Short mmCIF file of C-alpha atoms in Angstrom, two decimals:
data_model
loop_
_atom_site.label_atom_id
_atom_site.label_comp_id
_atom_site.label_asym_id
_atom_site.label_seq_id
_atom_site.Cartn_x
_atom_site.Cartn_y
_atom_site.Cartn_z
CA MET A 1 52.27 14.90 27.31
CA SER A 2 52.95 14.89 31.01
CA ASP A 3 51.28 11.94 32.68
CA PHE A 4 50.43 14.20 35.63
CA VAL A 5 48.52 16.62 33.41
CA THR A 6 46.95 13.76 31.45
CA ARG A 7 45.58 12.25 34.65
CA ILE A 8 44.20 15.65 35.69
CA ASP A 9 42.54 16.10 32.30
CA ASN A 10 41.09 12.57 32.36
CA LEU A 11 39.61 13.09 35.82
CA LEU A 12 38.21 16.47 34.82
CA THR A 13 36.54 14.85 31.81
CA ASP A 14 35.19 11.94 33.88
CA GLN A 15 33.69 14.41 36.35
CA ASN A 16 32.34 16.82 33.71
CA LYS A 17 34.57 19.57 35.03
CA LYS A 18 36.75 22.06 33.20
CA ARG A 19 40.26 23.27 33.77
CA SER A 20 38.77 26.66 34.60
CA ASP A 21 36.90 25.01 37.51
CA LEU A 22 40.23 23.68 38.75
CA TYR A 23 41.89 27.10 38.43
CA GLU A 24 39.06 28.65 40.39
CA TYR A 25 39.48 26.09 43.19
CA VAL A 26 43.28 26.14 43.20
CA LYS A 27 44.00 29.85 42.96
CA GLU A 28 47.75 29.30 42.74
CA ILE A 29 47.58 27.73 39.26
CA ASN A 30 46.43 28.76 35.80
CA SER A 31 46.73 27.63 32.19
CA HIS A 32 50.39 28.66 32.15
CA SER A 33 51.07 26.34 35.09
CA MET A 34 49.60 23.38 33.26
CA TYR A 35 51.51 24.27 30.11
CA ASP A 36 54.78 24.44 32.09
CA TRP A 37 54.15 21.02 33.67
CA LEU A 38 53.50 19.62 30.20
CA ARG A 39 56.50 21.25 28.58
CA ARG A 40 58.91 20.37 31.36
CA ASN A 41 57.26 17.05 32.22
CA THR A 42 57.18 18.08 35.88
CA VAL A 43 54.70 18.17 38.73
CA PRO A 44 53.75 21.08 40.98
CA SER A 45 54.83 21.56 44.57
CA ALA A 46 53.29 19.23 47.14
CA ASN A 47 50.86 21.81 48.52
CA ILE A 48 49.49 22.50 45.03
CA ALA A 49 49.28 18.78 44.18
CA VAL A 50 47.30 18.20 47.39
CA LYS A 51 44.77 20.89 46.46
CA ILE A 52 44.40 19.47 42.95
CA ALA A 53 43.88 15.98 44.36
CA GLN A 54 41.26 17.29 46.81
CA PHE A 55 39.39 19.03 43.99
CA LEU A 56 39.41 15.87 41.91
CA GLY A 57 38.59 13.50 44.78
CA THR A 58 41.73 11.45 44.31
CA SER A 59 45.15 11.05 45.88
CA VAL A 60 48.38 12.83 45.10
CA GLU A 61 49.90 9.39 44.66
CA TYR A 62 47.48 8.66 41.82
CA LEU A 63 48.15 12.00 40.12
CA VAL A 64 51.91 11.49 40.29
CA THR A 65 52.24 7.73 39.68
CA GLY A 66 48.93 6.64 38.19
CA GLU A 67 48.58 4.03 40.93
CA GLU A 68 46.04 4.17 43.73
CA LYS A 69 47.09 2.56 46.98
CA ASP A 70 44.20 0.89 48.77
CA ILE A 71 44.83 2.09 52.32
CA TYR A 72 41.72 0.36 53.60
CA LYS A 73 42.37 -3.11 52.21
CA LYS A 74 44.53 -4.28 55.10
CA LYS A 75 42.01 -2.96 57.65
CA TYR A 76 39.16 -4.57 55.72
CA ASP A 77 40.97 -7.92 55.59
CA ILE A 78 41.61 -7.79 59.35
CA LEU A 79 37.98 -6.90 60.05
CA ILE A 80 36.66 -9.73 57.86
CA GLY A 81 39.09 -12.16 59.51
CA ASN A 82 37.92 -11.13 62.97
CA MET A 83 34.26 -11.38 62.01
CA THR A 84 34.80 -14.83 60.51
CA LYS A 85 36.55 -15.94 63.69
CA VAL A 86 33.68 -14.69 65.88
CA ILE A 87 31.09 -16.41 63.66
CA ASP A 88 33.04 -19.67 63.69
CA GLU A 89 33.43 -19.53 67.47
CA SER A 90 29.72 -18.87 67.97
CA ARG A 91 28.83 -21.86 65.79
CA ASN A 92 31.27 -24.16 67.58
CA GLY A 93 30.75 -22.80 71.06
#
């Protein structure tokens, strides 16, 4: 089974949604689309993948690779570092 379709199905299950809900949201796809992706082990075009990801509240990267990049981690680490620095300076100053 295509990992892309498997991840879609897993997210649909986790969110108590059905494929029909997805088809209603992403008008450009239907059950034949999903079957083709499975059979060919392919993914849809980028614009379709983006709509699917939006519907499922995830990223295209996750749907395609199964990995979620934490885009906020670096910003969070910088913020915590700056806050720690300010706290340390206020204690020592």
